[in-house]
Amino acid sequence: MEEKGIRICQMLEEMLENQEISQEEERKIRGLFEEREHRRAEIRIAYDLLVMLQKEVRYENNFKSNSLDISGGFGAALYQARMRNGITQQQLAGLTGINQADISRFERGFSNPSLATIKRLADGLGMGLSIDFI
């Protein structure tokens, strides 16, 4: 694109030298050309930003689809395991050293426990912990 711009400027200079156009016309044409190039540069910048945003959205979507959402499934499994063992949240809290309020949040899916916390919960319920990457 720069090469084309250089050729246009050269043509304008030749036309001015040959008196095919006046200096005022040459200034107007240069101004229009520079304005057009400025707009093209803005469009290129906007396009580059759009491509970057597109990549970011794809990354976010890919990250979300590949991330582990354990809140609902884990909470239900924890609740069922606790019910099978016939213990209250308060009793599980006493066995694990985890606050009863935190156990409640885990069961309702409002909070995701760390792996260490999940291990403590499993131990408190007398269960093993197995993680399978499928």
CSV table of C-alpha atoms in Angstrom, one decimal:
chain,number,residue,atom,x,y,z
A,1,MET,CA,0.0,0.0,0.0
A,2,GLU,CA,2.9,2.4,0.8
A,3,GLU,CA,4.3,1.8,-2.7
A,4,LYS,CA,1.0,2.8,-4.2
A,5,GLY,CA,1.0,6.0,-2.1
A,6,ILE,CA,4.5,6.9,-3.2
A,7,ARG,CA,3.5,6.4,-6.9
A,8,ILE,CA,0.4,8.7,-6.4
A,9,CYS,CA,2.6,11.4,-4.8
A,10,GLN,CA,5.1,11.1,-7.7
A,11,MET,CA,2.2,11.5,-10.2
A,12,LEU,CA,0.9,14.5,-8.4
A,13,GLU,CA,4.4,16.1,-8.4
A,14,GLU,CA,4.7,15.4,-12.2
A,15,MET,CA,1.2,16.8,-12.8
A,16,LEU,CA,2.1,19.9,-10.8
A,17,GLU,CA,5.4,20.3,-12.7
A,18,ASN,CA,3.6,19.9,-16.1
A,19,GLN,CA,1.0,22.4,-14.9
A,20,GLU,CA,-1.7,19.9,-15.4
A,21,ILE,CA,-3.1,20.9,-12.0
A,22,SER,CA,-2.7,23.9,-9.8
A,23,GLN,CA,-1.0,23.9,-6.4
A,24,GLU,CA,-4.3,24.3,-4.7
A,25,GLU,CA,-5.7,21.2,-6.5
A,26,GLU,CA,-2.5,19.3,-5.7
A,27,ARG,CA,-2.9,20.2,-1.9
A,28,LYS,CA,-6.6,19.2,-2.0
A,29,ILE,CA,-5.7,15.9,-3.7
A,30,ARG,CA,-2.9,15.2,-1.2
A,31,GLY,CA,-5.2,16.1,1.7
A,32,LEU,CA,-7.8,13.7,0.4
A,33,PHE,CA,-5.2,11.0,-0.1
A,34,GLU,CA,-3.7,11.5,3.4
A,35,GLU,CA,-7.2,11.5,4.9
A,36,ARG,CA,-7.9,8.3,3.1
A,37,GLU,CA,-4.7,6.7,4.3
A,38,HIS,CA,-5.4,7.9,7.8
A,39,ARG,CA,-8.9,6.2,7.6
A,40,ARG,CA,-7.3,3.0,6.3
A,41,ALA,CA,-4.8,3.1,9.2
A,42,GLU,CA,-7.7,3.5,11.6
A,43,ILE,CA,-9.5,0.6,9.9
A,44,ARG,CA,-6.4,-1.6,10.1
A,45,ILE,CA,-6.1,-0.8,13.8
A,46,ALA,CA,-9.8,-1.5,14.4
A,47,TYR,CA,-9.5,-4.8,12.4
A,48,ASP,CA,-6.4,-5.8,14.4
A,49,LEU,CA,-8.3,-5.1,17.7
A,50,LEU,CA,-11.3,-7.1,16.4
A,51,VAL,CA,-9.0,-10.0,15.6
A,52,MET,CA,-7.4,-9.8,19.1
A,53,LEU,CA,-10.9,-9.6,20.8
A,54,GLN,CA,-12.0,-12.6,18.7
A,55,LYS,CA,-9.0,-14.6,19.8
A,56,GLU,CA,-9.7,-13.6,23.4
A,57,VAL,CA,-13.3,-14.6,23.2
A,58,ARG,CA,-12.3,-18.0,21.6
A,59,TYR,CA,-9.8,-18.5,24.4
A,60,GLU,CA,-12.3,-17.6,27.1
A,61,ASN,CA,-14.9,-19.9,25.5
A,62,ASN,CA,-12.4,-22.7,25.2
A,63,PHE,CA,-11.2,-22.2,28.8
A,64,LYS,CA,-14.8,-22.2,30.1
A,65,SER,CA,-15.7,-25.3,28.1
A,66,ASN,CA,-12.6,-27.1,29.4
A,67,SER,CA,-12.7,-25.9,32.9
A,68,LEU,CA,-14.0,-28.1,35.7
A,69,ASP,CA,-17.4,-27.0,37.0
A,70,ILE,CA,-17.8,-29.0,40.1
A,71,SER,CA,-20.1,-26.7,42.0
A,72,GLY,CA,-23.4,-28.4,41.3
A,73,GLY,CA,-22.3,-32.0,40.8
A,74,PHE,CA,-19.9,-32.0,43.7
A,75,GLY,CA,-22.4,-30.4,46.1
A,76,ALA,CA,-25.0,-33.0,45.3
A,77,ALA,CA,-22.5,-35.8,45.7
A,78,LEU,CA,-21.3,-34.4,49.0
A,79,TYR,CA,-24.9,-34.1,50.3
A,80,GLN,CA,-25.7,-37.6,49.3
A,81,ALA,CA,-22.6,-39.0,50.9
A,82,ARG,CA,-23.3,-37.2,54.1
A,83,MET,CA,-26.9,-38.5,54.1
A,84,ARG,CA,-25.7,-42.1,53.4
A,85,ASN,CA,-23.4,-41.7,56.5
A,86,GLY,CA,-26.3,-40.3,58.5
A,87,ILE,CA,-24.4,-37.3,59.8
A,88,THR,CA,-25.3,-33.6,59.9
A,89,GLN,CA,-23.2,-30.8,58.5
A,90,GLN,CA,-22.2,-29.9,62.0
A,91,GLN,CA,-21.0,-33.4,62.7
A,92,LEU,CA,-19.0,-33.4,59.4
A,93,ALA,CA,-17.5,-30.1,60.4
A,94,GLY,CA,-16.4,-31.6,63.7
A,95,LEU,CA,-14.8,-34.6,61.9
A,96,THR,CA,-13.0,-32.5,59.3
A,97,GLY,CA,-12.2,-29.2,60.9
A,98,ILE,CA,-14.1,-27.4,58.1
A,99,ASN,CA,-16.7,-24.8,59.1
A,100,GLN,CA,-20.3,-25.9,58.9
A,101,ALA,CA,-21.2,-22.8,56.9
A,102,ASP,CA,-18.5,-23.8,54.3
A,103,ILE,CA,-19.9,-27.3,54.1
A,104,SER,CA,-23.3,-25.8,53.5
A,105,ARG,CA,-21.9,-23.6,50.7
A,106,PHE,CA,-20.2,-26.6,49.1
A,107,GLU,CA,-23.4,-28.6,49.1
A,108,ARG,CA,-25.5,-25.8,47.6
A,109,GLY,CA,-22.9,-25.2,44.9
A,110,PHE,CA,-22.1,-21.7,46.1
A,111,SER,CA,-18.4,-22.4,46.7
A,112,ASN,CA,-15.9,-24.7,45.2
A,113,PRO,CA,-13.6,-26.4,47.7
A,114,SER,CA,-9.9,-26.9,47.1
A,115,LEU,CA,-8.6,-30.4,46.4
A,116,ALA,CA,-7.1,-30.5,50.0
A,117,THR,CA,-10.6,-29.6,51.4
A,118,ILE,CA,-12.2,-32.3,49.3
A,119,LYS,CA,-9.7,-34.8,50.6
A,120,ARG,CA,-10.6,-33.8,54.2
A,121,LEU,CA,-14.3,-34.2,53.5
A,122,ALA,CA,-13.7,-37.6,52.0
A,123,ASP,CA,-11.7,-38.7,55.0
A,124,GLY,CA,-14.4,-37.3,57.4
A,125,LEU,CA,-17.0,-39.3,55.5
A,126,GLY,CA,-14.8,-42.5,55.6
A,127,MET,CA,-14.5,-42.4,51.8
A,128,GLY,CA,-11.6,-42.6,49.4
A,129,LEU,CA,-10.8,-39.9,46.9
A,130,SER,CA,-10.2,-40.8,43.3
A,131,ILE,CA,-9.6,-38.4,40.4
A,132,ASP,CA,-9.9,-39.6,36.8
A,133,PHE,CA,-8.8,-37.5,33.9
A,134,ILE,CA,-10.9,-38.8,31.1
